[in-house]
Coordinates of C-alpha atoms and ligand atoms in Angstrom, one line a residue:
M142 CA 203.5 137.3 -49.7
P143 CA 201.1 134.4 -48.9
A144 CA 202.6 130.9 -48.8
Y145 CA 203.9 130.1 -52.2
D146 CA 202.2 132.8 -54.2
L147 CA 203.0 131.7 -57.7
A148 CA 201.7 134.8 -59.4
A149 CA 203.8 137.0 -57.2
I150 CA 206.9 134.8 -57.8
R151 CA 206.4 134.9 -61.6
A152 CA 205.9 138.6 -61.6
Q153 CA 209.5 138.8 -60.4
F154 CA 210.8 137.2 -63.6
P155 CA 210.4 139.7 -66.5
I156 CA 211.4 137.1 -69.1
L157 CA 208.5 134.9 -68.3
S158 CA 206.0 137.4 -69.7
R159 CA 207.5 137.4 -73.2
E160 CA 206.2 135.5 -76.2
V161 CA 208.0 133.0 -78.4
H162 CA 206.7 132.4 -82.0
G163 CA 203.6 134.4 -81.0
K164 CA 202.8 132.1 -78.0
P165 CA 203.4 132.8 -74.3
L166 CA 206.7 131.4 -73.2
V167 CA 206.6 128.1 -71.2
Y168 CA 210.1 127.8 -70.0
L169 CA 211.0 124.2 -69.0
D170 CA 214.7 124.2 -69.6
N171 CA 215.7 125.2 -66.1
A172 CA 218.3 122.4 -65.7
A173 CA 220.2 124.0 -68.5
T174 CA 219.8 127.6 -67.2
S175 CA 217.3 129.2 -64.8
Q176 CA 215.9 132.7 -65.2
N177 CA 216.9 135.6 -63.1
P178 CA 214.4 137.4 -60.7
T179 CA 214.4 141.2 -60.5
A180 CA 216.3 141.0 -57.2
V181 CA 219.2 139.5 -59.1
L182 CA 218.9 141.7 -62.1
D183 CA 218.8 144.8 -59.8
A184 CA 221.9 143.6 -57.9
S185 CA 223.8 143.3 -61.2
R186 CA 222.6 146.7 -62.5
R187 CA 223.2 148.4 -59.1
Y188 CA 226.7 147.1 -59.1
Y189 CA 227.5 148.7 -62.5
E190 CA 225.5 151.9 -61.8
E191 CA 226.9 152.5 -58.3
I192 CA 230.2 150.7 -57.4
N193 CA 231.8 149.3 -60.5
A194 CA 235.6 149.2 -59.8
N195 CA 238.3 146.6 -59.5
I196 CA 238.5 145.0 -56.1
H197 CA 241.2 144.5 -53.4
R198 CA 244.0 146.9 -52.9
G199 CA 242.0 149.9 -54.1
T200 CA 242.3 153.1 -52.0
H201 CA 239.3 154.8 -53.6
H202 CA 235.7 154.6 -52.4
L203 CA 234.3 152.6 -55.3
S204 CA 237.0 150.0 -55.1
Q205 CA 236.4 149.6 -51.4
S206 CA 232.7 149.3 -51.9
A207 CA 233.1 146.8 -54.6
T208 CA 235.5 144.8 -52.5
A209 CA 233.2 144.8 -49.5
A210 CA 230.2 143.7 -51.7
H211 CA 232.3 140.9 -53.3
E212 CA 233.5 139.6 -50.0
E213 CA 230.0 139.9 -48.5
A214 CA 228.9 137.7 -51.4
R215 CA 231.4 135.1 -50.4
I216 CA 230.1 135.2 -46.8
T217 CA 226.5 134.7 -48.2
V218 CA 227.7 131.6 -50.2
A219 CA 229.5 130.2 -47.2
R220 CA 226.4 130.6 -45.0
H221 CA 224.2 129.1 -47.7
L222 CA 226.4 126.0 -47.9
N223 CA 227.1 126.0 -44.1
S224 CA 230.8 126.2 -44.8
P225 CA 232.7 126.7 -41.6
T226 CA 234.6 129.7 -43.2
P227 CA 234.3 131.9 -46.3
D228 CA 237.9 131.1 -46.9
E229 CA 236.7 127.7 -48.3
I230 CA 234.6 129.4 -51.0
I231 CA 236.4 129.9 -54.3
F232 CA 234.6 131.9 -57.0
T233 CA 235.0 130.2 -60.4
S234 CA 233.1 130.6 -63.7
G235 CA 230.9 127.5 -63.0
T236 CA 230.8 123.9 -62.2
T237 CA 233.0 122.9 -65.1
D238 CA 235.7 125.4 -64.0
S239 CA 235.4 124.2 -60.4
I240 CA 235.9 120.6 -61.3
N241 CA 238.8 121.4 -63.6
L242 CA 240.4 123.4 -60.8
V243 CA 240.2 120.4 -58.5
A244 CA 241.5 118.0 -61.2
S245 CA 244.4 120.3 -62.0
I246 CA 245.6 120.9 -58.5
L247 CA 245.3 117.3 -57.4
G248 CA 247.3 116.4 -60.6
L249 CA 249.9 119.1 -59.8
A250 CA 250.2 117.8 -56.3
G251 CA 250.9 114.3 -57.6
H252 CA 247.9 113.0 -55.7
F253 CA 247.5 110.1 -58.1
A254 CA 250.1 107.4 -58.8
P255 CA 249.8 104.9 -61.7
G256 CA 247.2 102.4 -60.8
D257 CA 245.3 104.7 -58.3
E258 CA 241.6 104.9 -59.1
I259 CA 239.1 107.7 -59.6
L260 CA 235.6 106.6 -59.2
I261 CA 232.8 108.3 -61.0
S262 CA 229.4 107.1 -62.2
H263 CA 227.7 106.3 -65.5
L264 CA 225.2 109.2 -64.8
E265 CA 227.8 111.9 -64.9
H266 CA 227.8 115.1 -67.0
H267 CA 230.8 115.3 -69.3
S268 CA 232.2 118.0 -67.0
N269 CA 232.6 115.3 -64.3
I270 CA 234.1 112.8 -66.7
V271 CA 236.5 114.5 -69.1
P272 CA 238.7 116.4 -66.5
W273 CA 239.2 113.0 -64.7
Q274 CA 240.0 111.2 -68.0
M275 CA 242.6 113.9 -68.8
L276 CA 244.0 113.6 -65.3
C277 CA 244.2 109.8 -65.8
E278 CA 246.1 110.3 -69.0
R279 CA 248.6 112.5 -67.3
S280 CA 249.0 110.5 -64.1
G281 CA 248.5 106.9 -65.0
A282 CA 245.5 106.7 -62.7
K283 CA 242.5 104.6 -63.7
L284 CA 238.9 105.8 -64.2
K285 CA 236.3 103.4 -62.7
V286 CA 232.6 103.8 -63.3
I287 CA 229.7 102.9 -61.1
P288 CA 227.1 101.4 -63.3
V289 CA 223.5 102.5 -63.6
L290 CA 220.5 100.3 -63.2
N291 CA 217.6 100.2 -65.7
D292 CA 215.6 102.6 -63.5
G293 CA 218.3 105.2 -63.8
T294 CA 219.6 104.8 -60.2
L295 CA 223.2 103.8 -59.4
D296 CA 224.1 100.2 -58.8
L297 CA 225.1 100.6 -55.2
E298 CA 226.2 97.0 -54.8
A299 CA 228.6 97.6 -57.6
F300 CA 229.7 100.9 -56.0
H301 CA 230.7 99.0 -52.9
A302 CA 232.5 96.4 -54.9
L303 CA 234.4 99.0 -56.9
L304 CA 235.6 100.9 -53.8
S305 CA 239.0 99.8 -52.6
E306 CA 242.2 101.2 -51.0
R307 CA 243.2 102.2 -54.5
T308 CA 240.2 104.6 -54.7
N309 CA 241.8 108.0 -54.3
L310 CA 238.8 110.0 -55.3
L311 CA 235.0 109.7 -55.6
A312 CA 233.6 112.3 -57.9
I313 CA 229.9 112.1 -58.3
S314 CA 226.8 114.2 -59.1
H315 CA 224.3 114.9 -56.4
V316 CA 221.5 115.0 -58.9
S317 CA 221.6 113.7 -62.5
N318 CA 220.9 116.5 -65.0
A319 CA 219.8 113.9 -67.6
F320 CA 217.4 111.7 -65.5
G321 CA 216.8 113.7 -62.3
T322 CA 218.1 110.8 -60.2
V323 CA 219.1 111.9 -56.7
N324 CA 222.2 110.0 -55.7
P325 CA 222.6 108.9 -52.0
V326 CA 225.8 111.0 -51.8
K327 CA 226.0 111.3 -48.1
E328 CA 226.1 107.5 -47.6
M329 CA 228.5 107.2 -50.6
I330 CA 230.9 109.7 -49.0
V331 CA 231.0 107.8 -45.8
S332 CA 232.0 104.6 -47.7
A333 CA 234.5 106.4 -49.8
K334 CA 236.1 108.1 -46.8
A335 CA 236.4 104.7 -45.1
Q336 CA 238.8 103.8 -47.9
G337 CA 240.7 107.1 -47.5
A338 CA 239.4 108.6 -50.7
L339 CA 238.8 112.3 -51.3
T340 CA 235.2 113.2 -52.3
L341 CA 233.8 115.7 -54.8
I342 CA 230.2 116.4 -55.3
D343 CA 229.0 117.9 -58.6
G344 CA 226.2 120.0 -57.2
A345 CA 225.1 121.7 -60.4
Q346 CA 221.6 120.1 -60.2
S347 CA 221.1 120.0 -56.4
I348 CA 221.9 123.6 -55.5
P349 CA 218.5 125.0 -56.9
H350 CA 216.4 122.3 -55.4
Q351 CA 217.5 121.4 -51.8
T352 CA 219.3 122.7 -48.8
I353 CA 223.0 122.0 -49.1
D354 CA 225.1 121.6 -45.9
V355 CA 228.6 120.8 -46.8
Q356 CA 229.5 119.9 -43.2
D357 CA 226.6 117.5 -43.0
L358 CA 227.5 116.0 -46.4
D359 CA 231.1 115.8 -45.3
A360 CA 232.3 116.3 -48.9
D361 CA 235.8 117.5 -49.5
F362 CA 234.7 119.5 -52.5
Y363 CA 231.3 120.7 -53.7
A364 CA 230.9 122.5 -57.1
F365 CA 228.1 124.5 -58.6
S366 CA 227.1 127.1 -61.2
G367 CA 225.3 130.3 -60.5
H368 CA 223.2 130.1 -63.7
K369 CA 221.4 127.0 -62.4
V370 CA 220.2 128.8 -59.3
Y371 CA 218.6 132.0 -60.6
A372 CA 222.0 133.9 -61.0
P373 CA 223.8 135.0 -64.2
T374 CA 226.1 132.8 -66.3
G375 CA 229.9 133.0 -65.8
I376 CA 229.9 132.7 -62.0
G377 CA 230.3 129.5 -60.0
V378 CA 231.7 128.2 -56.8
L379 CA 234.1 125.6 -55.6
Y380 CA 233.7 124.8 -51.9
G381 CA 236.8 123.0 -50.7
R382 CA 237.8 121.8 -47.2
Y383 CA 240.3 124.3 -45.9
K384 CA 243.0 121.8 -44.8
I385 CA 243.0 120.2 -48.2
L386 CA 242.9 123.3 -50.3
D387 CA 245.5 125.0 -48.1
A388 CA 247.9 122.1 -48.7
L389 CA 247.4 121.9 -52.5
P390 CA 249.5 124.0 -54.9
P391 CA 248.3 127.1 -56.7
W392 CA 247.0 126.6 -60.3
R393 CA 246.6 129.7 -62.4
G394 CA 249.2 132.4 -61.9
G395 CA 248.7 136.1 -62.0
G396 CA 247.5 139.0 -59.9
E397 CA 245.7 138.5 -56.6
M398 CA 246.9 134.9 -56.0
I399 CA 250.3 136.1 -54.9
K400 CA 251.7 137.4 -51.7
K401 CA 255.1 138.7 -53.1
V402 CA 256.5 138.5 -56.6
S403 CA 260.1 138.9 -57.4
F404 CA 262.2 137.4 -60.2
E405 CA 263.9 135.3 -57.7
G406 CA 260.7 133.6 -56.7
T407 CA 257.0 134.2 -55.8
T408 CA 255.1 133.4 -52.7
Y409 CA 251.4 132.8 -52.8
N410 CA 248.3 134.3 -51.2
S411 CA 246.3 132.4 -48.6
L412 CA 242.8 131.0 -49.3
P413 CA 240.6 131.7 -51.0
F414 CA 242.6 134.2 -53.1
K415 CA 245.3 131.6 -53.9
Y416 CA 242.8 130.1 -56.4
E417 CA 241.4 133.4 -57.8
A418 CA 244.1 134.7 -60.2
G419 CA 243.1 137.9 -62.1
T420 CA 240.1 140.1 -61.9
P421 CA 237.1 138.0 -60.9
N422 CA 233.5 138.2 -62.0
I423 CA 232.7 140.8 -59.3
E424 CA 229.1 141.5 -60.5
G425 CA 228.5 137.8 -60.9
A426 CA 229.4 137.0 -57.3
I427 CA 227.2 139.8 -56.0
A428 CA 224.3 138.6 -58.2
L429 CA 224.8 135.1 -57.0
A430 CA 224.5 136.2 -53.4
A431 CA 221.3 138.0 -54.4
A432 CA 220.0 134.8 -56.0
L433 CA 220.8 132.7 -52.9
N434 CA 219.1 135.3 -50.7
W435 CA 216.1 135.1 -53.0
I436 CA 215.8 131.3 -52.8
N437 CA 216.2 131.5 -49.0
D438 CA 213.5 134.1 -48.7
L439 CA 211.2 131.8 -50.6
G440 CA 212.4 128.8 -48.7
L441 CA 214.1 125.8 -50.3
D442 CA 211.6 123.4 -48.7
A443 CA 208.7 125.3 -50.3
I444 CA 210.5 125.3 -53.7
H445 CA 211.2 121.6 -53.4
D446 CA 207.6 120.7 -52.6
H447 CA 206.3 122.9 -55.4
E448 CA 208.7 121.3 -57.9
A449 CA 208.0 117.8 -56.7
A450 CA 204.3 118.3 -57.3
L451 CA 205.0 119.6 -60.8
I452 CA 207.2 116.7 -61.7
Q453 CA 204.7 114.1 -60.4
Q454 CA 202.0 115.8 -62.4
A455 CA 204.2 115.8 -65.5
A456 CA 205.2 112.2 -65.1
A457 CA 201.5 111.2 -64.6
A458 CA 200.3 113.2 -67.6
L459 CA 203.0 112.1 -70.0
S460 CA 202.8 108.4 -69.0
T461 CA 199.3 108.2 -70.5
L462 CA 200.7 108.9 -74.0
D463 CA 201.2 106.2 -76.6
G464 CA 204.7 104.9 -76.9
I465 CA 206.1 107.0 -74.1
Q466 CA 209.3 106.0 -72.3
L467 CA 210.1 107.9 -69.2
Y468 CA 213.7 107.7 -67.8
G469 CA 214.9 107.8 -64.3
P470 CA 213.3 106.8 -61.0
S471 CA 209.8 108.0 -59.9
D472 CA 211.3 110.2 -57.1
R473 CA 213.4 112.1 -59.7
A474 CA 214.2 115.7 -58.9
A475 CA 212.9 118.5 -61.1
S476 CA 214.1 117.0 -64.5
L477 CA 211.9 114.6 -66.5
S478 CA 213.5 112.9 -69.5
F479 CA 211.4 111.0 -72.0
N480 CA 211.2 109.7 -75.6
L481 CA 208.2 108.8 -77.8
E482 CA 208.5 105.6 -79.8
G483 CA 209.3 106.3 -83.5
I484 CA 209.8 110.0 -83.0
H485 CA 213.2 111.7 -82.9
H486 CA 213.7 113.9 -79.8
Y487 CA 215.0 116.8 -81.9
D488 CA 211.8 116.8 -84.1
L489 CA 209.6 116.8 -81.0
G490 CA 211.6 119.6 -79.4
T491 CA 211.4 121.7 -82.5
L492 CA 207.6 121.4 -82.6
L493 CA 207.3 122.1 -78.9
D494 CA 209.4 125.3 -79.5
Q495 CA 206.9 126.4 -82.2
M496 CA 204.2 126.1 -79.5
G497 CA 206.2 128.4 -77.2
I498 CA 207.5 125.5 -75.0
A499 CA 211.2 125.5 -74.3
V500 CA 212.6 122.0 -73.4
R501 CA 216.0 120.5 -74.1
T502 CA 216.7 117.7 -76.5
G503 CA 219.8 115.6 -77.1
H504 CA 222.3 113.9 -75.0
H505 CA 222.4 116.5 -72.2
C506 CA 226.2 116.2 -72.1
C507 CA 225.8 112.7 -70.9
Q508 CA 226.8 110.6 -74.0
P509 CA 227.9 107.5 -72.0
L510 CA 224.5 107.5 -70.2
M511 CA 222.7 107.7 -73.5
D512 CA 224.8 104.9 -74.9
R513 CA 224.0 102.8 -71.9
F514 CA 220.3 103.1 -72.6
G515 CA 220.8 102.7 -76.4
I516 CA 219.5 106.1 -77.3
T517 CA 220.9 109.2 -78.9
G518 CA 219.1 111.6 -76.6
T519 CA 215.9 112.4 -74.8
I520 CA 213.5 115.3 -74.4
R521 CA 214.0 116.8 -71.0
A522 CA 211.5 119.1 -69.3
S523 CA 213.0 120.6 -66.1
F524 CA 211.2 122.7 -63.5
A525 CA 211.9 125.7 -61.4
A526 CA 210.3 127.7 -58.6
Y527 CA 208.2 129.7 -61.1
N528 CA 206.7 126.9 -63.2
T529 CA 203.0 126.2 -62.9
A530 CA 200.6 123.3 -63.1
E531 CA 199.0 124.9 -66.1
E532 CA 202.4 124.9 -67.9
V533 CA 202.7 121.1 -67.1
S534 CA 199.2 120.6 -68.7
Q535 CA 200.3 122.7 -71.7
L536 CA 203.4 120.5 -72.0
A537 CA 201.5 117.3 -72.0
A538 CA 198.9 118.6 -74.5
A539 CA 201.7 119.9 -76.7
V540 CA 203.6 116.6 -76.7
E541 CA 200.4 114.8 -77.6
K542 CA 199.7 117.2 -80.4
A543 CA 203.3 117.1 -81.7
A544 CA 203.3 113.3 -81.6
S545 CA 200.2 113.1 -83.7
M546 CA 201.7 115.5 -86.3
L547 CA 204.9 113.4 -86.4
R548 CA 203.3 110.0 -86.7
Ligands
LIG56 N1 227.3 119.0 -64.0 C1 226.0 118.9 -64.1 C2 225.2 117.8 -63.4 C3 225.3 119.8 -65.0 O1 224.0 119.7 -65.1 C4 226.0 120.8 -65.6 C5 225.3 121.7 -66.6 O2 224.4 121.3 -67.2 C6 227.4 120.9 -65.4 C7 228.0 120.0 -64.6 C8 228.2 121.9 -66.1 O3 227.9 123.2 -65.6 P1 228.5 124.5 -66.3 O4 228.3 124.3 -67.8 O5 227.7 125.6 -65.7 O6 229.9 124.5 -66.0

């Protein structure tokens, strides 16, 4: 395949050739869920056609094949994140599940005393807010919030002022799903660690767009969802530093997470199985590995450059429209949020849908951020490896047309 052959890339996504309301689909809702290439769809189908069986402890051939494929998927994820060992890769159902897992086991371990602080930011998705609020309610810890500046970036001066020896955890998104802001997480982790805090990165929006090296980031936890990175829904990952996870208590009880069960007492399995109670999403893990192989074959740098060009083009085209308000910094990653004066985001989104263009409208699970900007929501166009410059032009023309119909 020649360098970044868009036609060849698009041909691998069957859904992209469908029509919506009689118009060719222009799919710009990738920050919510990305589409699956045939390599991923084939991996899912092959699993069910050839090796579907429950994993671990099976003596029969299918079970052993499924176990091998599932554990091979774990190795693929570990390699992708540059995790020192696959034992640090816990399969979950997604970012939300991963963050709740961390919040639960830290809570169970009594990691937070009354007055201890959990530091998050005003940019966070609800799934990186609510689990910590719930933990604060249970433990007496306090939630502290790094403010956001008018350009949609974090107030780093305030971040440094908020950090103290009471900060027990920094939990922050790598990339904002609402505004596309890329947070300087590596530097923030250094500062948080200097205060002895644990660090968790919500990687839901960074995993599809850039190389992630958990050793280089030096994060204690990194969470992501498969469906944001060309894999199916219902599979996700928690990377957790071995020493930390190993010392933390188990969470959900059941099969697989045990070493020995008796009515007198149960002993628990080692990592990663200690945190994987019950039958996992076997096919999802295998499909996720196929998706990671797919992006690596294409090259994350190439994907990043392609998406950066699209988002620049989109920002430039939309900024010429009357009454447009773009949110977030100009170096935003892959998600572009905007509003048009006097027009409700929902109405605009509905008209765009009629023209075959899928965008997301609303608060993007970031209500505190919307409140901060005095809005109820935005229209968000978000880009993936398969989007084209022509689609960006179609978006800009459709927004202009929709605005003239609504004004
Ligand atoms: N964090 C961020 C930044 C997100 O964008 C999302 C999903 O949109 C999530 C967390 C939650 O992901 P999931 O719903 O897959 O658990």
